Tab-separated table of C-alpha atoms and ligand atoms in Angstrom:
chain	number	residue	atom	x	y	z
A	65	MET	CA	9.801	-14.129	36.764
A	66	ALA	CA	9.730	-14.458	32.978
A	67	LYS	CA	9.611	-10.869	32.150
A	68	VAL	CA	12.223	-10.144	29.079
A	69	LYS	CA	12.852	-7.176	26.893
A	70	LEU	CA	13.126	-8.091	23.670
A	71	ILE	CA	10.846	-5.606	21.485
A	72	THR	CA	10.121	-3.771	25.100
A	73	ARG	CA	13.588	-2.718	25.371
A	74	PHE	CA	12.797	-0.091	22.979
A	75	PHE	CA	10.001	1.272	24.773
A	76	GLU	CA	12.656	1.956	27.442
A	77	ILE	CA	14.712	3.737	24.998
A	78	GLU	CA	14.006	7.515	24.662
A	79	ASP	CA	13.591	8.650	21.248
A	80	ALA	CA	13.852	4.865	19.862
A	81	ASN	CA	11.221	5.563	17.508
A	82	LEU	CA	13.676	7.589	15.687
A	83	LEU	CA	16.692	5.934	12.815
A	84	PRO	CA	19.927	6.837	14.807
A	85	ILE	CA	18.713	6.104	18.201
A	86	TYR	CA	17.002	2.992	16.730
A	87	GLU	CA	20.591	2.258	14.855
A	88	ALA	CA	22.624	3.314	18.040
A	89	ASN	CA	21.141	0.238	19.578
A	90	GLY	CA	21.548	-2.414	17.366
A	91	GLY	CA	18.981	-1.756	14.937
A	92	TYR	CA	18.914	-2.762	11.156
A	93	ALA	CA	21.715	-5.397	12.169
A	94	ALA	CA	19.407	-8.005	11.102
A	95	ALA	CA	17.774	-6.808	7.751
A	96	ARG	CA	21.536	-5.506	6.844
A	97	LYS	CA	22.873	-9.167	7.266
A	98	VAL	CA	20.500	-10.692	5.393
A	99	VAL	CA	20.532	-8.414	2.877
A	100	THR	CA	24.318	-7.633	2.231
A	101	GLU	CA	24.904	-11.922	2.799
A	102	SER	CA	22.308	-12.391	0.218
A	103	TRP	CA	20.910	-14.796	2.344
A	104	PRO	CA	18.524	-17.204	0.197
A	105	PRO	CA	14.863	-18.184	0.832
A	106	ASP	CA	15.281	-21.327	2.451
A	107	LYS	CA	17.796	-19.996	5.174
A	108	ILE	CA	15.402	-17.098	6.204
A	109	PHE	CA	12.120	-19.768	6.631
A	110	SER	CA	14.524	-22.335	7.934
A	111	THR	CA	15.923	-19.696	10.707
A	112	VAL	CA	12.770	-18.340	11.754
A	113	LYS	CA	11.147	-21.990	11.592
A	114	ALA	CA	13.508	-22.683	14.239
A	115	ALA	CA	12.734	-20.156	16.616
A	116	ASN	CA	8.984	-21.480	16.962
A	117	LEU	CA	8.078	-18.173	16.174
A	118	ARG	CA	4.579	-18.303	15.828
A	119	GLY	CA	1.625	-15.431	14.603
A	120	LEU	CA	0.993	-13.159	16.973
A	121	GLY	CA	-2.006	-11.765	15.299
A	122	GLY	CA	-4.177	-14.423	16.894
A	123	ALA	CA	-4.173	-17.914	15.258
A	124	GLY	CA	-0.648	-19.029	15.960
A	125	PHE	CA	0.397	-19.820	12.841
A	126	PRO	CA	4.357	-20.648	12.794
A	127	ALA	CA	5.541	-17.987	10.784
A	128	GLY	CA	8.545	-19.568	9.001
A	129	MET	CA	6.404	-22.764	7.699
A	130	LYS	CA	3.585	-19.821	6.214
A	131	TRP	CA	6.626	-18.062	4.522
A	132	SER	CA	7.536	-21.044	2.812
A	133	PHE	CA	4.156	-21.705	1.284
A	134	VAL	CA	4.895	-19.342	-1.276
A	135	PRO	CA	5.247	-20.809	-4.641
A	136	LYS	CA	8.956	-20.197	-5.576
A	137	ASP	CA	8.396	-20.278	-9.658
A	138	ALA	CA	5.159	-18.208	-9.189
A	139	GLU	CA	5.643	-15.444	-12.099
A	140	GLY	CA	5.478	-11.621	-11.478
A	141	PRO	CA	5.208	-9.901	-8.200
A	142	LYS	CA	4.659	-10.911	-4.816
A	143	TYR	CA	3.660	-8.993	-1.746
A	144	LEU	CA	4.445	-8.872	1.878
A	145	VAL	CA	1.403	-7.430	3.835
A	146	VAL	CA	1.434	-6.002	7.499
A	147	ASN	CA	-1.837	-6.468	9.369
A	148	ALA	CA	-1.835	-3.220	11.224
A	149	ASP	CA	-5.365	-3.082	12.057
A	150	GLU	CA	-5.352	-4.414	15.499
A	151	SER	CA	-9.359	-3.927	16.393
A	152	GLU	CA	-10.144	-6.749	18.760
A	153	PRO	CA	-11.256	-5.940	21.965
A	154	GLY	CA	-8.647	-6.054	24.767
A	155	THR	CA	-5.776	-5.486	22.408
A	156	PHE	CA	-3.648	-2.674	21.716
A	157	LYS	CA	0.276	-4.196	21.712
A	158	ASP	CA	0.698	-3.024	18.002
A	159	ARG	CA	-0.006	0.235	18.705
A	160	HIS	CA	2.845	0.385	20.874
A	161	ILE	CA	5.147	-0.987	18.895
A	162	MET	CA	4.027	1.144	15.540
A	163	LEU	CA	4.318	4.102	18.462
A	164	LYS	CA	7.865	3.562	19.994
A	165	ALA	CA	10.053	0.943	17.999
A	166	PRO	CA	8.086	1.558	14.354
A	167	HIS	CA	11.882	0.812	12.869
A	168	LEU	CA	12.008	-2.308	14.679
A	169	LEU	CA	8.444	-3.420	12.331
A	170	LEU	CA	9.953	-2.550	9.687
A	171	GLU	CA	13.184	-3.948	9.731
A	172	GLY	CA	10.911	-7.232	10.587
A	173	ALA	CA	8.768	-6.488	7.353
A	174	ILE	CA	12.369	-6.226	4.991
A	175	ILE	CA	13.623	-9.954	6.387
A	176	ALA	CA	10.365	-11.380	5.528
A	177	ALA	CA	9.786	-9.552	2.140
A	178	CYS	CA	13.260	-11.140	1.600
A	179	SER	CA	12.225	-14.222	2.415
A	180	ILE	CA	9.385	-14.015	-0.390
A	181	ASN	CA	11.191	-12.190	-3.336
A	182	ALA	CA	8.706	-9.433	-2.226
A	183	GLU	CA	9.583	-5.831	-3.515
A	184	ASP	CA	6.338	-4.585	-2.367
A	185	ILE	CA	5.627	-3.945	1.549
A	186	TYR	CA	1.608	-2.840	2.183
A	187	ILE	CA	0.771	-1.870	5.897
A	188	TYR	CA	-2.792	-1.625	6.579
A	189	VAL	CA	-2.990	0.571	9.844
A	190	ARG	CA	-6.574	0.825	11.784
A	191	GLY	CA	-7.734	3.629	10.405
A	192	GLU	CA	-8.313	5.130	13.991
A	193	TYR	CA	-4.368	4.647	14.797
A	194	TYR	CA	-3.554	8.247	14.026
A	195	GLN	CA	-0.543	8.328	15.831
A	196	PRO	CA	0.935	5.070	15.581
A	197	THR	CA	0.158	6.231	11.151
A	198	GLN	CA	2.365	9.050	11.795
A	199	SER	CA	4.995	7.384	13.810
A	200	LEU	CA	5.319	4.672	10.642
A	201	GLU	CA	5.218	7.767	8.218
A	202	ARG	CA	8.187	9.371	9.882
A	203	ALA	CA	9.909	6.270	9.753
A	204	ILE	CA	9.264	5.085	6.542
A	205	GLU	CA	10.742	8.014	5.520
A	206	GLU	CA	13.875	8.182	7.537
A	207	ALA	CA	14.267	4.375	5.912
A	208	GLU	CA	14.048	5.387	2.602
A	209	ASP	CA	16.700	8.409	3.266
A	210	ALA	CA	19.112	5.852	4.904
A	211	GLY	CA	18.992	3.570	1.912
A	212	PHE	CA	17.364	1.029	3.728
A	213	LEU	CA	13.604	1.042	1.951
A	214	GLY	CA	13.856	2.091	-2.104
A	215	LYS	CA	15.972	1.284	-4.623
A	216	ASN	CA	19.171	-1.063	-3.846
A	217	ILE	CA	18.447	-1.303	-0.166
A	218	PHE	CA	21.688	-1.499	1.877
A	219	GLY	CA	23.643	-0.990	-1.512
A	220	SER	CA	22.523	-4.350	-2.463
A	221	HIS	CA	20.496	-5.170	-6.162
A	222	LYS	CA	16.987	-5.311	-3.809
A	223	ASN	CA	14.268	-2.576	-4.329
A	224	ILE	CA	11.649	-2.613	-1.410
A	225	LYS	CA	8.811	-0.297	-1.168
A	226	VAL	CA	6.930	0.122	1.565
A	227	HIS	CA	3.170	1.162	0.770
A	228	LEU	CA	1.481	2.716	3.986
A	229	HIS	CA	-2.728	2.479	3.867
A	230	ARG	CA	-5.192	3.470	6.571
A	231	GLY	CA	-8.291	1.482	7.204
A	232	ALA	CA	-11.388	3.377	7.789
A	233	GLY	CA	-12.473	1.366	11.087
A	234	ALA	CA	-13.787	-1.817	10.216
A	235	TYR	CA	-12.941	-4.793	12.742
A	236	ILE	CA	-13.484	-7.191	9.840
A	237	CYS	CA	-10.780	-5.786	7.822
A	238	GLY	CA	-8.565	-7.296	10.107
A	239	GLU	CA	-9.007	-10.554	9.117
A	240	GLU	CA	-6.706	-11.490	6.364
A	241	THR	CA	-8.562	-12.302	3.399
A	242	ALA	CA	-10.930	-9.125	3.825
A	243	LEU	CA	-7.852	-7.206	4.291
A	244	LEU	CA	-6.617	-7.702	0.966
A	245	SER	CA	-10.400	-7.008	-0.512
A	246	SER	CA	-10.425	-3.667	1.220
A	247	LEU	CA	-6.456	-3.102	-0.141
A	248	GLU	CA	-7.597	-4.055	-3.865
A	249	GLY	CA	-9.985	-0.708	-3.303
A	250	PHE	CA	-13.138	-3.494	-2.617
A	251	LYS	CA	-15.820	-3.699	0.180
A	252	GLY	CA	-13.802	-5.562	3.429
A	253	TRP	CA	-15.497	-8.808	2.824
A	254	PRO	CA	-13.343	-11.905	3.462
A	255	LYS	CA	-13.037	-14.324	0.921
A	256	LEU	CA	-13.055	-18.060	0.310
A	257	LYS	CA	-10.151	-20.174	1.343
A	258	PRO	CA	-8.410	-21.995	-0.461
A	259	PRO	CA	-7.064	-20.488	-2.457
A	260	PHE	CA	-4.550	-19.164	0.323
A	261	PRO	CA	-3.277	-15.970	-0.039
A	262	ALA	CA	0.573	-17.308	-0.040
A	263	VAL	CA	-0.752	-18.588	-3.595
A	264	LYS	CA	-3.546	-16.425	-4.602
A	265	GLY	CA	-3.280	-13.128	-2.478
A	266	LEU	CA	-3.573	-9.383	-2.893
A	267	PHE	CA	-4.276	-8.714	-7.032
A	268	SER	CA	-4.139	-12.399	-7.497
A	269	LYS	CA	-0.655	-12.584	-6.412
A	270	PRO	CA	0.917	-14.744	-3.889
A	271	THR	CA	0.943	-12.555	-0.466
A	272	ILE	CA	2.087	-13.157	3.206
A	273	ILE	CA	0.172	-11.287	5.759
A	274	ASN	CA	1.609	-11.059	9.053
A	275	ASN	CA	0.755	-9.355	12.184
A	276	VAL	CA	2.877	-6.185	13.101
A	277	GLU	CA	3.976	-8.226	16.593
A	278	THR	CA	5.046	-10.882	14.832
A	279	LEU	CA	7.385	-9.107	12.207
A	280	SER	CA	8.880	-7.335	15.199
A	281	TYR	CA	10.364	-10.365	16.505
A	282	VAL	CA	11.894	-11.555	13.508
A	283	PRO	CA	15.047	-9.098	13.660
A	284	ILE	CA	15.369	-10.442	17.220
A	285	VAL	CA	15.367	-13.862	16.028
A	286	ILE	CA	17.927	-12.648	13.469
A	287	ASP	CA	20.118	-11.348	16.083
A	288	LYS	CA	20.094	-13.316	18.760
A	289	GLY	CA	19.925	-16.710	16.939
A	290	PRO	CA	16.884	-19.200	16.803
A	291	GLU	CA	17.944	-21.207	19.287
A	292	TYR	CA	18.394	-18.571	21.891
A	293	PHE	CA	14.830	-17.728	20.856
A	294	ALA	CA	13.606	-20.943	21.074
A	295	LYS	CA	14.784	-21.710	24.289
A	296	LEU	CA	12.971	-18.285	25.814
A	297	GLY	CA	9.789	-20.071	25.029
A	298	VAL	CA	8.350	-23.417	25.443
A	299	GLU	CA	8.146	-26.613	22.812
A	300	ARG	CA	6.548	-25.126	19.713
A	301	ASN	CA	5.689	-21.878	20.942
A	302	GLY	CA	9.133	-19.794	20.734
A	303	GLY	CA	10.268	-16.528	22.660
A	304	ALA	CA	8.341	-14.063	24.307
A	305	ARG	CA	5.237	-11.758	23.467
A	306	LEU	CA	3.645	-8.678	24.358
A	307	PHE	CA	0.764	-8.936	26.847
A	308	GLY	CA	-1.885	-6.501	26.744
A	309	ILE	CA	-3.321	-6.589	30.200
A	310	SER	CA	-6.111	-4.107	31.162
A	311	GLY	CA	-9.516	-4.451	33.274
A	312	HIS	CA	-9.477	-4.854	36.647
A	313	VAL	CA	-6.218	-4.681	37.657
A	314	LYS	CA	-3.835	-2.164	39.382
A	315	LYS	CA	-1.070	-2.188	37.117
A	316	PRO	CA	-2.680	-2.869	33.195
A	317	GLY	CA	-0.779	-2.184	30.239
A	318	VAL	CA	1.811	-4.026	27.908
A	319	TYR	CA	3.991	-6.877	29.572
A	320	GLU	CA	6.679	-8.766	27.932
A	321	LEU	CA	6.780	-12.448	29.024
A	322	SER	CA	8.249	-15.879	27.795
A	323	LEU	CA	5.673	-17.746	26.347
A	324	GLY	CA	4.924	-20.440	28.816
A	325	THR	CA	4.730	-17.804	31.654
A	326	PRO	CA	2.006	-18.838	34.104
A	327	MET	CA	-0.841	-16.547	33.940
A	328	ARG	CA	-0.811	-16.122	37.494
A	329	GLU	CA	2.440	-14.517	37.491
A	330	LEU	CA	1.134	-11.799	34.781
A	331	ILE	CA	-1.795	-11.131	36.596
A	332	PHE	CA	-0.589	-11.118	40.277
A	333	ASP	CA	2.508	-10.545	39.976
A	334	HIS	CA	3.560	-8.102	37.077
A	335	ALA	CA	-0.007	-6.212	36.824
A	336	GLY	CA	-0.165	-6.076	40.500
A	337	GLY	CA	-3.241	-8.361	41.042
A	338	VAL	CA	-6.823	-7.388	41.262
A	339	ARG	CA	-7.746	-3.674	41.564
A	340	GLY	CA	-8.730	-2.867	45.338
A	341	ASP	CA	-8.192	-6.787	46.543
A	342	ARG	CA	-11.161	-7.862	45.403
A	343	LYS	CA	-11.637	-11.465	44.268
A	344	LEU	CA	-10.907	-12.729	40.484
A	345	LYS	CA	-13.846	-13.605	38.720
A	346	ALA	CA	-13.068	-14.363	35.236
A	347	VAL	CA	-10.812	-13.453	32.380
A	348	ILE	CA	-10.803	-13.324	28.711
A	349	PRO	CA	-7.384	-14.557	27.360
A	350	GLY	CA	-6.821	-13.125	24.307
A	351	GLY	CA	-9.308	-10.652	23.096
A	352	SER	CA	-12.754	-10.622	23.135
A	353	SER	CA	-13.211	-13.386	21.071
A	354	CYS	CA	-11.177	-16.159	23.011
A	355	PRO	CA	-13.848	-18.454	25.409
A	356	VAL	CA	-13.416	-16.634	29.228
A	357	LEU	CA	-12.053	-18.217	32.004
A	358	THR	CA	-13.277	-18.468	35.235
A	359	ALA	CA	-10.647	-17.637	38.022
A	360	ASP	CA	-10.750	-21.365	38.969
A	361	GLU	CA	-9.000	-21.617	35.166
A	362	ILE	CA	-5.915	-19.168	35.774
A	363	ASP	CA	-3.438	-22.232	36.430
A	364	VAL	CA	-2.434	-22.535	32.888
A	365	ASN	CA	0.965	-21.456	31.147
A	366	LEU	CA	0.599	-18.436	28.555
A	367	ASP	CA	0.763	-20.202	25.298
A	368	PHE	CA	-1.061	-21.471	22.384
A	369	ASP	CA	-1.089	-25.391	23.619
A	370	SER	CA	-1.743	-24.911	27.401
A	371	LEU	CA	-4.567	-22.236	26.307
A	372	ALA	CA	-6.168	-24.669	23.656
A	373	LYS	CA	-5.864	-27.357	25.891
A	374	ILE	CA	-8.543	-25.611	28.088
A	375	GLY	CA	-10.360	-24.991	25.708
A	376	SER	CA	-9.396	-21.195	25.149
A	377	MET	CA	-7.121	-19.242	23.086
A	378	LEU	CA	-4.048	-17.243	23.742
A	379	GLY	CA	-5.382	-15.282	20.794
A	380	SER	CA	-4.204	-11.667	20.165
A	381	GLY	CA	-2.333	-11.678	23.903
A	382	GLY	CA	-5.329	-9.209	24.734
A	383	MET	CA	-6.149	-10.269	28.458
A	384	ILE	CA	-9.290	-8.168	29.996
A	385	ILE	CA	-9.491	-9.269	33.490
A	386	MET	CA	-12.782	-8.803	35.529
A	387	ASP	CA	-13.286	-9.058	39.440
A	388	GLU	CA	-15.805	-10.152	41.968
A	389	THR	CA	-17.910	-6.834	40.993
A	390	THR	CA	-18.129	-7.802	37.285
A	391	ASP	CA	-21.815	-8.469	35.789
A	392	MET	CA	-21.050	-11.055	33.298
A	393	VAL	CA	-24.158	-10.637	31.602
A	394	LYS	CA	-23.673	-6.911	30.784
A	395	VAL	CA	-20.431	-8.234	29.554
A	396	LEU	CA	-21.434	-10.784	27.031
A	397	LEU	CA	-24.255	-8.147	25.853
A	398	ARG	CA	-21.333	-5.639	25.071
A	399	ILE	CA	-19.462	-8.221	23.204
A	400	CYS	CA	-22.484	-9.477	21.297
A	401	ARG	CA	-23.046	-6.058	19.977
A	402	PHE	CA	-19.502	-5.633	18.923
A	403	TYR	CA	-19.644	-8.576	17.024
A	404	ALA	CA	-23.195	-8.008	15.817
A	405	PHE	CA	-22.009	-4.156	14.375
A	406	GLU	CA	-18.614	-5.451	12.793
A	407	SER	CA	-20.348	-8.054	11.301
A	408	CYS	CA	-19.885	-7.627	7.227
A	409	GLY	CA	-23.306	-9.432	6.421
A	410	GLN	CA	-21.938	-11.234	3.888
A	411	CYS	CA	-22.581	-14.912	6.020
A	412	THR	CA	-26.193	-15.942	6.553
A	413	PRO	CA	-25.175	-17.120	9.842
A	414	CYS	CA	-22.846	-14.570	11.006
A	415	ARG	CA	-25.353	-11.556	9.893
A	416	GLU	CA	-28.576	-13.246	11.274
A	417	GLY	CA	-27.235	-15.012	14.145
A	418	THR	CA	-25.147	-11.987	15.988
A	419	GLY	CA	-28.428	-9.924	15.853
A	420	TRP	CA	-29.990	-12.708	16.781
A	421	MET	CA	-28.019	-13.231	20.175
A	422	THR	CA	-27.572	-9.732	20.853
A	423	ARG	CA	-31.303	-9.196	20.644
A	424	ILE	CA	-31.659	-12.175	23.239
A	425	MET	CA	-28.618	-10.127	25.106
A	426	GLU	CA	-30.536	-7.147	25.651
A	427	ARG	CA	-34.034	-8.952	26.707
A	428	VAL	CA	-31.869	-11.312	29.200
A	429	ALA	CA	-29.922	-7.985	30.617
A	430	SER	CA	-33.267	-5.808	30.983
A	431	GLY	CA	-34.669	-8.507	32.928
A	432	GLU	CA	-37.467	-9.651	30.343
A	433	GLY	CA	-35.781	-12.881	29.647
A	434	THR	CA	-36.840	-16.792	29.818
A	435	SER	CA	-34.618	-19.434	30.311
A	436	GLN	CA	-35.757	-20.602	26.727
A	437	ASP	CA	-33.967	-17.601	25.734
A	438	LEU	CA	-30.506	-18.897	27.385
A	439	ASP	CA	-31.229	-22.195	25.755
A	440	ASP	CA	-31.850	-20.465	22.572
A	441	LEU	CA	-28.521	-18.265	22.770
A	442	TYR	CA	-26.480	-21.228	23.508
A	443	ASP	CA	-28.074	-22.870	19.980
A	444	VAL	CA	-27.692	-19.891	17.959
A	445	ALA	CA	-24.034	-19.459	18.979
A	446	GLY	CA	-23.716	-22.859	18.274
A	447	MET	CA	-25.316	-22.746	14.878
A	448	ILE	CA	-22.769	-19.776	13.548
A	449	GLY	CA	-19.543	-20.907	14.652
A	450	GLY	CA	-17.653	-22.786	11.586
A	451	ASN	CA	-20.328	-21.979	9.377
A	452	THR	CA	-19.148	-18.837	7.899
A	453	ILE	CA	-16.878	-17.826	5.310
A	454	CYS	CA	-14.195	-16.210	7.795
A	455	PRO	CA	-13.581	-16.854	11.472
A	456	LEU	CA	-15.659	-13.523	12.739
A	457	GLY	CA	-18.593	-15.937	13.347
A	458	ASP	CA	-16.709	-18.077	15.435
A	459	ALA	CA	-15.808	-15.162	16.923
A	460	ALA	CA	-18.854	-13.859	17.856
A	461	SER	CA	-19.960	-17.280	19.190
A	462	LEU	CA	-17.244	-18.623	21.252
A	463	PRO	CA	-17.720	-15.951	23.906
A	464	VAL	CA	-21.509	-16.783	24.269
A	465	LEU	CA	-20.972	-20.261	24.521
A	466	SER	CA	-18.278	-20.035	26.991
A	467	PHE	CA	-20.216	-16.846	29.211
A	468	VAL	CA	-23.482	-18.793	28.924
A	469	LYS	CA	-22.035	-21.930	29.825
A	470	LYS	CA	-19.568	-21.314	32.526
A	471	PHE	CA	-21.852	-18.001	34.201
A	472	ARG	CA	-25.243	-20.171	33.777
A	473	ALA	CA	-26.305	-19.595	37.197
A	474	GLU	CA	-25.572	-15.647	37.136
A	475	PHE	CA	-27.556	-15.574	33.517
A	476	GLU	CA	-30.511	-17.690	34.932
A	477	ALA	CA	-30.995	-15.284	38.015
A	478	LYS	CA	-31.358	-12.703	35.306
A	479	VAL	CA	-34.151	-14.294	33.697
A	480	SER	CA	-37.749	-14.038	35.550
A	481	ALA	CA	-38.180	-17.109	37.262
A	482	ALA	CA	-42.013	-16.329	36.455
A	483	LYS	CA	-41.455	-16.316	32.623
A	484	VAL	CA	-41.686	-19.675	31.159
A	485	PRO	CA	-41.485	-19.530	27.198
A	486	ALA	CA	-45.353	-19.554	25.600
A	487	ALA	CA	-44.466	-21.907	23.497
A	488	SER	CA	-43.122	-24.921	25.991
A	489	GLY	CA	-46.566	-25.033	27.422
A	490	LYS	CA	-44.909	-25.399	30.568
A	491	LYS	CA	-46.044	-23.529	33.900
A	492	SER	CA	-43.977	-21.884	36.872
A	493	ALA	CA	-44.294	-22.616	40.445
A	494	GLY	CA	-47.827	-21.423	41.706
A	495	GLU	CA	-48.775	-20.196	38.346
A	496	GLU	CA	-52.468	-20.377	37.695
A	497	ILE	CA	-53.746	-22.705	35.041
B	556	LIG	C1	-12.475	-10.946	12.300
B	556	LIG	C2	-11.043	-10.825	12.637
B	556	LIG	C3	-10.593	-9.475	12.895
B	556	LIG	C4	-8.933	-9.817	12.868
B	556	LIG	N1	-8.001	-8.983	13.137
B	556	LIG	C5	-6.691	-8.982	13.313
B	556	LIG	C6	-6.059	-7.848	13.414
B	556	LIG	O1	-6.715	-6.894	13.751
B	556	LIG	N2	-4.569	-7.927	13.341
B	556	LIG	C7	-3.925	-9.240	13.173
B	556	LIG	O2	-2.833	-9.064	13.190
B	556	LIG	N3	-4.703	-10.460	13.449
B	556	LIG	C8	-6.118	-10.573	12.679
B	556	LIG	N4	-6.738	-11.172	12.647
B	556	LIG	C9	-6.198	-12.889	11.898
B	556	LIG	C10	-5.352	-12.755	10.681
B	556	LIG	O3	-6.629	-13.164	10.140
B	556	LIG	C11	-4.632	-13.211	10.216
B	556	LIG	O4	-4.501	-14.582	10.810
B	556	LIG	C12	-2.890	-12.715	11.051
B	556	LIG	O5	-3.116	-11.245	10.510
B	556	LIG	C13	-2.014	-13.162	10.550
B	556	LIG	O6	-0.840	-12.937	11.041
B	556	LIG	P1	0.484	-13.690	11.928
B	556	LIG	O7	0.216	-14.921	11.181
B	556	LIG	O8	1.493	-12.751	12.065
B	556	LIG	O9	-0.344	-14.159	12.934
B	556	LIG	C14	-8.020	-11.350	12.373
B	556	LIG	C15	-9.155	-12.134	12.246
B	556	LIG	C16	-10.261	-12.408	11.939
B	556	LIG	C17	-11.248	-13.119	11.938
């Protein structure tokens, strides 16, 4: 069993959200060490790189490597931005960290800020996360009072200020460049890359954006050492992560497991298996944008590389379990509606394509579709991915491509056999001329 308690240990300690309890459990030792021993940026990057800590917001980009992209000779301020927007359907792990271990996140953010010489940290919290915001507000105040944030942190010459910003309920603002636009006071529209934020980010200054969970592992890496962390996981995928498992399982919740743990173990051992002991039908492994897996594909290990090898993604670790009673057409319709609603409208393929896919899916789900609709759906999805400024286009198209391909029979069954597309000229069996 590969259950670990690196972050989740704080979930089990009563009042670990409060500074005295967090400190009594080893909190702020790592940040104090980095600051008071004046660790140079290179030492922080190389430690985090050696731990093989990957970005846990979705893309899995190695954290230490990202930090090292900030130009050392850049003049003026640099910024660290914490992505706490957590809006991908099926994802709810960052919320737990902010509620139960907000100081762990702040500590990780302090260390990351030191690695790029940033004096300002912006935390962008999902607008609907009222309680997590309150929890962070309190933690920031406590850390400031203790001298861990603000001027001369830990008695050093370093100054670090945290600015908390609430979003306004837009999924697109979780995309890092849209998030920066929103923080700057503009409409939350993604920007073309390059330039990458590490070079030209917030207010056109070098900026690192990391997910809440990624940063929360940083103090643990420093405390326990990078070798320990790397070895907990598998090659190139160090340590552990939080998996938020929901849907048709007996024990939905947040589980912290080593990277590389078998998916079957998470579903059947930790999450108790499928509700009502029904048959498993499908799994969305890491948030609604990840290609769906059939029940035959769950013998895969939970790490970024293993999921990529079978054509899906580990994503945000938000796993949605569907049993044999699930109507896959309805699920895909729900997903299509979400992405159409959340498309920012900047790029034509995404703006038009997500609406088009939703309209087709509405026809199919209501029994008024044709098999041509299914082909069109597949074609439209294929034309969105890779053709937009940000990956929301891919996020919208990947579920469509995978659902239609893997559950084609179920989709075919929904489209009336008697109906043929007018343009095709073909007649269904038995149809009068
Ligand atoms: C449409 C969209 C929404 C996203 N939403 C989030 C989010 O809510 N939280 C998050 O951490 N990353 C989100 N991401 C990924 C971020 O763009 C970015 O890769 C991430 O914050 C980097 O942090 P990491 O390297 O620590 O994973 C989203 C990406 C896209 C395309």
